[in-house]
Amino acid sequence: MDIIVSPAGKTVSPPTDEYNPLIDDHGLSKQYETPLPEPITSFAALKDRIRHHYELASDYYYSLWGEHVHHGYFLEPTDTKERAQIRLIELLLERAKLEKGSTVLDVGCGIGGTSRYLAKQLDCNVTGLTISGKQVEMALKLTFEQNPGHKAKVSDEESISFGTGSVQFIELDAERLGHWPTPPTGIFHCFHCIWISEAMSHLPDKKLFFRNAFRLLESDGKLVVADWFKAEGLTDAQFETDIKPIEDGMLLPPLCTQSEYVRLAEKAGLKVFSEPLDISQNVSKTWDISWSLIQSPALWAFAFSQGRDAIAFLQAFRAMRRGYANGTFCYAVMVFQKNMPGVGFPGEDSR
């Protein structure tokens, strides 16, 4: 049996194969308590930490969850995590009424799982954006592995045929959408759909994102959102116990409520197409599975060696479970639609 010595000087035995819910109180996480939060000196510094996190952890995410790095939507007791992940995409498609052959901007595309799904299943032409160059590399590698007949990609401007649709992946900070795309003609390409799943919560300036989404959508185009939220009306104690550890470990600026997203979208000129739907009870199992999968002494020791952010990230898995159980942390999907012609938003700074 492997033994590892924790920073507290205690020995830790490997967990049993059977998942034990009491591990929240008596498992590895207690051996690696998170140091005090590091202050966010600037949002630029936070983005650098987020970028570094994905450069470091994307291979691990893939080994943990596969090509779809997002929650699963569990409807049946027999649902595997892979089936539940596809169910979440299907739910969003059902609520968005996305047409086949749509042009889609997948913001926070990760390693391209959703982009490829939309291209293959709905003939969409998808542009995936991620802040991480590592994730672009992984997305391209997986795309070519699943599409071996396609020639090697030549440039960032070239789309890759996938199924009866296409994909391309670009490294870009989502808050720089105001400067992209900028073709020589000065005419901006607009999209039938902007898809952002579990990425907007990482953006410090959500008001800016909604404005840029309005600008990049075709008339009647849709913004499809799945994200993490704090519940309405939390006490200070609830925030400190349940929400703050999530924000800290997941490298999030302050979490919003669902109503705040609606307010920001409407202020940007979008209308609600599909009302916010809270599916917390159907996705919370994601973190039960995730917590059971990270009970490896070697993993926690490696995280400790990588510094405070890595340990805080693993500790946040426990906080996510607690937040879902207490109803203080929520997961919701919603769809907005552009109901005005034109591609710009007069008088607004798109930075």
Short mmCIF file of C-alpha atoms in Angstrom, two decimals:
data_model
loop_
_atom_site.label_atom_id
_atom_site.label_comp_id
_atom_site.label_asym_id
_atom_site.label_seq_id
_atom_site.Cartn_x
_atom_site.Cartn_y
_atom_site.Cartn_z
CA MET A 1 0.00 0.00 0.00
CA ASP A 2 1.36 3.42 -0.97
CA ILE A 3 1.81 5.91 1.83
CA ILE A 4 2.32 9.63 1.43
CA VAL A 5 3.26 12.20 4.02
CA SER A 6 1.08 15.28 4.01
CA PRO A 7 2.24 18.83 4.78
CA ALA A 8 0.75 18.37 8.23
CA GLY A 9 3.17 15.49 8.84
CA LYS A 10 0.42 12.85 8.84
CA THR A 11 0.47 9.69 6.76
CA VAL A 12 -2.41 9.11 4.38
CA SER A 13 -3.46 5.76 2.98
CA PRO A 14 -5.00 5.46 -0.48
CA PRO A 15 -8.80 5.50 -0.51
CA THR A 16 -10.84 2.41 -1.05
CA ASP A 17 -12.51 1.88 -4.41
CA GLU A 18 -15.92 2.46 -2.87
CA TYR A 19 -16.98 6.09 -2.70
CA ASN A 20 -17.43 7.24 0.87
CA PRO A 21 -19.49 10.40 1.40
CA LEU A 22 -17.83 10.89 4.80
CA ILE A 23 -14.57 11.65 3.02
CA ASP A 24 -15.69 15.30 3.08
CA ASP A 25 -14.85 15.29 6.77
CA HIS A 26 -12.17 12.65 7.14
CA GLY A 27 -10.40 12.30 3.79
CA LEU A 28 -7.43 13.75 1.99
CA SER A 29 -8.83 17.28 1.88
CA LYS A 30 -8.33 17.58 5.64
CA GLN A 31 -4.64 16.81 5.22
CA TYR A 32 -4.18 19.69 2.77
CA GLU A 33 -5.98 22.68 4.17
CA THR A 34 -6.13 25.66 1.81
CA PRO A 35 -3.96 28.63 2.82
CA LEU A 36 -5.62 32.03 3.09
CA PRO A 37 -6.94 33.36 -0.24
CA GLU A 38 -4.57 35.32 -2.38
CA PRO A 39 -5.88 38.84 -3.00
CA ILE A 40 -6.92 39.61 -6.57
CA THR A 41 -4.60 42.52 -7.35
CA SER A 42 -6.23 43.09 -10.74
CA PHE A 43 -8.53 41.31 -13.15
CA ALA A 44 -5.58 41.01 -15.57
CA ALA A 45 -3.69 39.10 -12.88
CA LEU A 46 -6.73 36.86 -12.32
CA LYS A 47 -6.88 36.06 -16.04
CA ASP A 48 -3.19 35.13 -15.97
CA ARG A 49 -3.93 32.71 -13.13
CA ILE A 50 -6.88 31.27 -15.07
CA ARG A 51 -4.74 30.85 -18.18
CA HIS A 52 -2.00 29.14 -16.16
CA HIS A 53 -4.57 26.86 -14.54
CA TYR A 54 -5.82 25.59 -17.90
CA GLU A 55 -2.32 25.22 -19.27
CA LEU A 56 -1.54 23.01 -16.27
CA ALA A 57 -4.82 21.16 -15.78
CA SER A 58 -6.35 20.59 -19.24
CA ASP A 59 -4.76 17.16 -19.68
CA TYR A 60 -6.10 16.18 -16.28
CA TYR A 61 -9.58 17.50 -17.13
CA TYR A 62 -9.54 15.33 -20.24
CA SER A 63 -8.52 12.24 -18.26
CA LEU A 64 -11.24 12.98 -15.70
CA TRP A 65 -14.17 13.95 -17.92
CA GLY A 66 -13.28 13.24 -21.53
CA GLU A 67 -13.74 15.73 -24.36
CA HIS A 68 -16.75 17.48 -22.77
CA VAL A 69 -15.38 19.56 -19.92
CA HIS A 70 -18.68 20.63 -18.39
CA HIS A 71 -21.42 19.40 -16.04
CA GLY A 72 -23.58 16.43 -16.80
CA TYR A 73 -27.39 16.65 -16.82
CA PHE A 74 -28.51 13.45 -15.08
CA LEU A 75 -32.06 12.31 -15.76
CA GLU A 76 -31.91 8.55 -15.23
CA PRO A 77 -30.17 6.53 -12.48
CA THR A 78 -28.32 4.63 -15.20
CA ASP A 79 -26.91 7.76 -16.86
CA THR A 80 -23.14 7.66 -17.18
CA LYS A 81 -21.24 10.92 -16.88
CA GLU A 82 -20.65 10.81 -20.63
CA ARG A 83 -24.36 10.41 -21.39
CA ALA A 84 -25.23 13.15 -18.91
CA GLN A 85 -22.78 15.55 -20.57
CA ILE A 86 -24.50 15.01 -23.92
CA ARG A 87 -27.88 15.45 -22.25
CA LEU A 88 -26.81 18.94 -21.15
CA ILE A 89 -25.99 19.89 -24.74
CA GLU A 90 -29.32 18.43 -25.87
CA LEU A 91 -31.18 20.45 -23.23
CA LEU A 92 -29.55 23.67 -24.41
CA LEU A 93 -30.38 22.85 -28.04
CA GLU A 94 -33.98 22.09 -27.12
CA ARG A 95 -34.38 25.43 -25.36
CA ALA A 96 -32.52 27.42 -28.01
CA LYS A 97 -34.26 25.86 -31.04
CA LEU A 98 -30.97 26.11 -32.90
CA GLU A 99 -31.36 25.42 -36.60
CA LYS A 100 -29.17 23.06 -38.58
CA GLY A 101 -26.34 24.70 -40.46
CA SER A 102 -26.07 27.63 -38.04
CA THR A 103 -22.88 29.59 -37.57
CA VAL A 104 -21.88 29.29 -33.91
CA LEU A 105 -19.33 31.06 -31.73
CA ASP A 106 -18.46 28.69 -28.88
CA VAL A 107 -16.97 30.93 -26.18
CA GLY A 108 -14.86 29.08 -23.64
CA CYS A 109 -14.80 26.03 -25.90
CA GLY A 110 -12.34 24.07 -23.77
CA ILE A 111 -10.94 21.19 -25.82
CA GLY A 112 -13.69 21.44 -28.40
CA GLY A 113 -16.18 18.75 -27.40
CA THR A 114 -19.31 20.86 -27.87
CA SER A 115 -17.94 22.51 -31.02
CA ARG A 116 -17.42 19.11 -32.64
CA TYR A 117 -20.83 17.88 -31.47
CA LEU A 118 -22.62 20.85 -33.05
CA ALA A 119 -20.66 20.46 -36.29
CA LYS A 120 -21.32 16.73 -36.56
CA GLN A 121 -24.89 16.52 -35.29
CA LEU A 122 -26.33 19.81 -36.55
CA ASP A 123 -24.09 20.63 -39.53
CA CYS A 124 -23.00 23.84 -37.76
CA ASN A 125 -19.97 25.90 -38.68
CA VAL A 126 -18.38 26.52 -35.30
CA THR A 127 -15.63 28.85 -34.14
CA GLY A 128 -14.33 27.88 -30.71
CA LEU A 129 -12.58 30.42 -28.50
CA THR A 130 -10.46 29.68 -25.44
CA ILE A 131 -8.01 31.70 -23.36
CA SER A 132 -5.61 28.74 -23.34
CA GLY A 133 -3.19 27.88 -26.11
CA LYS A 134 -2.88 24.41 -24.59
CA GLN A 135 -6.59 23.86 -25.06
CA VAL A 136 -6.38 24.96 -28.70
CA GLU A 137 -3.66 22.36 -29.25
CA MET A 138 -5.72 19.65 -27.57
CA ALA A 139 -8.88 20.64 -29.45
CA LEU A 140 -7.07 20.38 -32.79
CA LYS A 141 -5.45 17.07 -31.89
CA LEU A 142 -8.78 15.52 -30.89
CA THR A 143 -10.46 16.92 -34.00
CA PHE A 144 -7.87 15.35 -36.32
CA GLU A 145 -7.98 12.06 -34.40
CA GLN A 146 -11.76 11.91 -34.88
CA ASN A 147 -11.53 13.13 -38.47
CA PRO A 148 -8.43 11.38 -39.88
CA GLY A 149 -9.24 12.09 -43.52
CA HIS A 150 -8.72 15.84 -43.14
CA LYS A 151 -5.39 17.38 -44.07
CA ALA A 152 -3.28 19.11 -41.47
CA LYS A 153 -4.50 22.55 -40.50
CA VAL A 154 -2.58 25.37 -42.17
CA SER A 155 -3.66 28.55 -40.40
CA ASP A 156 -5.98 29.91 -37.73
CA GLU A 157 -8.29 31.25 -40.43
CA GLU A 158 -8.91 27.80 -41.89
CA SER A 159 -11.90 25.81 -40.73
CA ILE A 160 -11.71 22.04 -40.49
CA SER A 161 -14.47 20.03 -42.10
CA PHE A 162 -16.09 17.87 -39.44
CA GLY A 163 -19.08 15.72 -40.24
CA THR A 164 -21.18 17.91 -42.50
CA GLY A 165 -20.17 21.04 -40.59
CA SER A 166 -16.85 22.61 -39.66
CA VAL A 167 -14.81 23.73 -36.66
CA GLN A 168 -11.93 26.08 -35.98
CA PHE A 169 -10.27 26.92 -32.68
CA ILE A 170 -8.71 30.24 -31.73
CA GLU A 171 -6.84 31.41 -28.64
CA LEU A 172 -8.56 34.59 -27.49
CA ASP A 173 -9.63 36.25 -24.26
CA ALA A 174 -13.44 36.44 -24.44
CA GLU A 175 -13.35 40.00 -23.17
CA ARG A 176 -11.40 40.97 -26.31
CA LEU A 177 -14.33 40.14 -28.57
CA GLY A 178 -14.70 43.86 -29.19
CA HIS A 179 -11.52 43.66 -31.28
CA TRP A 180 -12.40 40.44 -33.11
CA PRO A 181 -12.89 39.55 -35.88
CA THR A 182 -11.37 42.46 -37.81
CA PRO A 183 -11.19 41.61 -41.52
CA PRO A 184 -9.56 44.07 -43.96
CA THR A 185 -13.00 45.08 -45.27
CA GLY A 186 -14.01 46.23 -41.80
CA ILE A 187 -17.17 44.13 -42.10
CA PHE A 188 -17.66 42.00 -39.02
CA HIS A 189 -18.81 38.43 -39.34
CA CYS A 190 -21.89 37.76 -37.25
CA PHE A 191 -23.17 34.50 -35.84
CA HIS A 192 -26.55 32.82 -35.65
CA CYS A 193 -25.64 31.66 -32.15
CA ILE A 194 -23.17 32.46 -29.40
CA TRP A 195 -22.80 29.50 -27.07
CA ILE A 196 -21.16 29.99 -23.68
CA SER A 197 -21.21 27.08 -21.24
CA GLU A 198 -19.68 27.50 -17.77
CA ALA A 199 -17.35 30.26 -19.00
CA MET A 200 -19.12 33.56 -18.34
CA SER A 201 -18.68 33.11 -14.60
CA HIS A 202 -14.92 33.47 -15.23
CA LEU A 203 -15.32 36.86 -16.95
CA PRO A 204 -14.78 39.91 -14.72
CA ASP A 205 -16.71 42.28 -17.02
CA LYS A 206 -19.95 40.51 -17.81
CA LYS A 207 -21.62 43.74 -18.91
CA LEU A 208 -18.98 44.04 -21.64
CA PHE A 209 -19.52 40.44 -22.74
CA PHE A 210 -23.27 40.92 -23.18
CA ARG A 211 -22.66 44.07 -25.24
CA ASN A 212 -20.18 42.27 -27.46
CA ALA A 213 -22.54 39.30 -27.81
CA PHE A 214 -25.25 41.67 -29.06
CA ARG A 215 -22.80 43.15 -31.54
CA LEU A 216 -21.68 39.77 -32.92
CA LEU A 217 -25.13 38.21 -33.27
CA GLU A 218 -27.15 38.22 -36.44
CA SER A 219 -30.54 39.84 -36.20
CA ASP A 220 -32.67 37.28 -34.30
CA GLY A 221 -29.48 35.45 -33.29
CA LYS A 222 -29.37 33.71 -29.93
CA LEU A 223 -27.07 33.72 -26.93
CA VAL A 224 -27.14 30.30 -25.24
CA VAL A 225 -25.93 30.28 -21.63
CA ALA A 226 -25.22 27.57 -19.06
CA ASP A 227 -23.48 28.73 -15.93
CA TRP A 228 -22.87 28.72 -12.19
CA PHE A 229 -24.70 31.17 -9.92
CA LYS A 230 -25.05 32.11 -6.31
CA ALA A 231 -28.57 31.95 -4.90
CA GLU A 232 -30.56 35.11 -4.26
CA GLY A 233 -30.58 36.67 -0.79
CA LEU A 234 -27.65 34.88 0.82
CA THR A 235 -26.61 35.81 4.33
CA ASP A 236 -23.01 36.83 4.98
CA ALA A 237 -22.46 33.52 6.75
CA GLN A 238 -23.78 31.51 3.77
CA PHE A 239 -21.58 33.45 1.38
CA GLU A 240 -18.46 32.96 3.49
CA THR A 241 -19.07 29.25 4.06
CA ASP A 242 -20.39 28.13 0.68
CA ILE A 243 -19.68 30.65 -2.07
CA LYS A 244 -16.34 32.22 -1.20
CA PRO A 245 -14.44 28.88 -1.33
CA ILE A 246 -15.90 28.23 -4.80
CA GLU A 247 -14.90 31.66 -6.09
CA ASP A 248 -11.45 31.19 -4.60
CA GLY A 249 -10.77 27.66 -5.82
CA MET A 250 -12.32 28.06 -9.26
CA LEU A 251 -10.60 31.42 -9.85
CA LEU A 252 -13.87 33.30 -10.25
CA PRO A 253 -14.64 36.98 -9.95
CA PRO A 254 -17.76 37.54 -7.80
CA LEU A 255 -20.54 35.16 -8.82
CA CYS A 256 -23.81 36.62 -10.09
CA THR A 257 -27.40 35.58 -9.51
CA GLN A 258 -29.56 34.41 -12.39
CA SER A 259 -31.58 37.63 -12.31
CA GLU A 260 -28.38 39.66 -12.74
CA TYR A 261 -27.65 37.88 -16.04
CA VAL A 262 -31.16 38.65 -17.25
CA ARG A 263 -30.77 42.28 -16.28
CA LEU A 264 -27.40 42.61 -18.04
CA ALA A 265 -28.70 40.89 -21.17
CA GLU A 266 -31.74 43.13 -21.41
CA LYS A 267 -29.64 46.23 -20.84
CA ALA A 268 -27.44 45.16 -23.77
CA GLY A 269 -30.48 44.96 -26.05
CA LEU A 270 -31.22 41.24 -25.82
CA LYS A 271 -34.58 39.75 -24.91
CA VAL A 272 -35.28 36.54 -23.03
CA PHE A 273 -36.01 33.71 -25.46
CA SER A 274 -36.00 30.90 -22.89
CA GLU A 275 -36.46 31.76 -19.22
CA PRO A 276 -33.74 30.74 -16.74
CA LEU A 277 -34.16 27.09 -15.77
CA ASP A 278 -32.49 25.95 -12.56
CA ILE A 279 -31.24 22.39 -13.03
CA SER A 280 -29.06 22.21 -9.93
CA GLN A 281 -30.62 18.95 -8.72
CA ASN A 282 -29.90 17.29 -12.06
CA VAL A 283 -26.26 18.39 -12.34
CA SER A 284 -25.03 18.19 -8.74
CA LYS A 285 -24.07 14.53 -9.22
CA THR A 286 -21.26 15.84 -11.42
CA TRP A 287 -19.37 16.89 -8.30
CA ASP A 288 -20.16 13.70 -6.39
CA ILE A 289 -18.47 11.79 -9.21
CA SER A 290 -15.64 14.33 -9.50
CA TRP A 291 -14.96 14.23 -5.76
CA SER A 292 -14.73 10.45 -5.80
CA LEU A 293 -12.35 10.56 -8.78
CA ILE A 294 -9.82 12.85 -7.12
CA GLN A 295 -9.25 10.74 -4.00
CA SER A 296 -5.67 9.94 -4.94
CA PRO A 297 -2.83 10.77 -2.55
CA ALA A 298 -0.49 11.28 -5.48
CA LEU A 299 -2.83 13.82 -7.03
CA TRP A 300 -3.12 15.86 -3.84
CA ALA A 301 0.64 15.73 -3.33
CA PHE A 302 1.16 16.94 -6.91
CA ALA A 303 -1.36 19.74 -6.38
CA PHE A 304 0.48 20.77 -3.22
CA SER A 305 3.73 20.92 -5.18
CA GLN A 306 2.11 23.26 -7.72
CA GLY A 307 1.17 25.89 -5.18
CA ARG A 308 -1.83 27.33 -3.46
CA ASP A 309 -4.17 27.64 -6.47
CA ALA A 310 -3.95 23.90 -7.23
CA ILE A 311 -4.91 22.91 -3.67
CA ALA A 312 -7.71 25.52 -3.55
CA PHE A 313 -9.03 24.07 -6.82
CA LEU A 314 -9.32 20.56 -5.40
CA GLN A 315 -10.85 21.88 -2.18
CA ALA A 316 -13.44 23.70 -4.27
CA PHE A 317 -14.84 20.33 -5.38
CA ARG A 318 -16.01 19.81 -1.81
CA ALA A 319 -17.36 23.37 -1.66
CA MET A 320 -19.38 22.82 -4.85
CA ARG A 321 -21.02 19.75 -3.33
CA ARG A 322 -21.80 21.68 -0.15
CA GLY A 323 -23.23 24.64 -2.06
CA TYR A 324 -25.52 22.43 -4.12
CA ALA A 325 -26.65 20.54 -1.02
CA ASN A 326 -27.41 23.78 0.84
CA GLY A 327 -29.12 25.47 -2.10
CA THR A 328 -26.70 28.40 -1.96
CA PHE A 329 -24.95 27.51 -5.23
CA CYS A 330 -26.98 26.99 -8.40
CA TYR A 331 -26.69 25.89 -12.00
CA ALA A 332 -29.03 27.30 -14.62
CA VAL A 333 -29.51 27.48 -18.37
CA MET A 334 -31.09 30.37 -20.27
CA VAL A 335 -31.33 31.69 -23.83
CA PHE A 336 -31.45 35.29 -25.05
CA GLN A 337 -32.23 36.63 -28.50
CA LYS A 338 -31.24 39.71 -30.42
CA ASN A 339 -34.42 41.41 -31.57
CA MET A 340 -32.95 44.44 -33.31
CA PRO A 341 -31.34 44.70 -36.77
CA GLY A 342 -27.71 45.63 -37.29
CA VAL A 343 -24.41 44.44 -35.91
CA GLY A 344 -23.35 47.30 -33.69
CA PHE A 345 -24.45 48.73 -30.39
CA PRO A 346 -24.34 52.50 -30.82
CA GLY A 347 -22.65 54.55 -28.16
CA GLU A 348 -21.13 51.64 -26.26
CA ASP A 349 -17.45 50.93 -25.73
CA SER A 350 -16.68 47.41 -26.97
CA ARG A 351 -13.03 47.62 -25.95
#
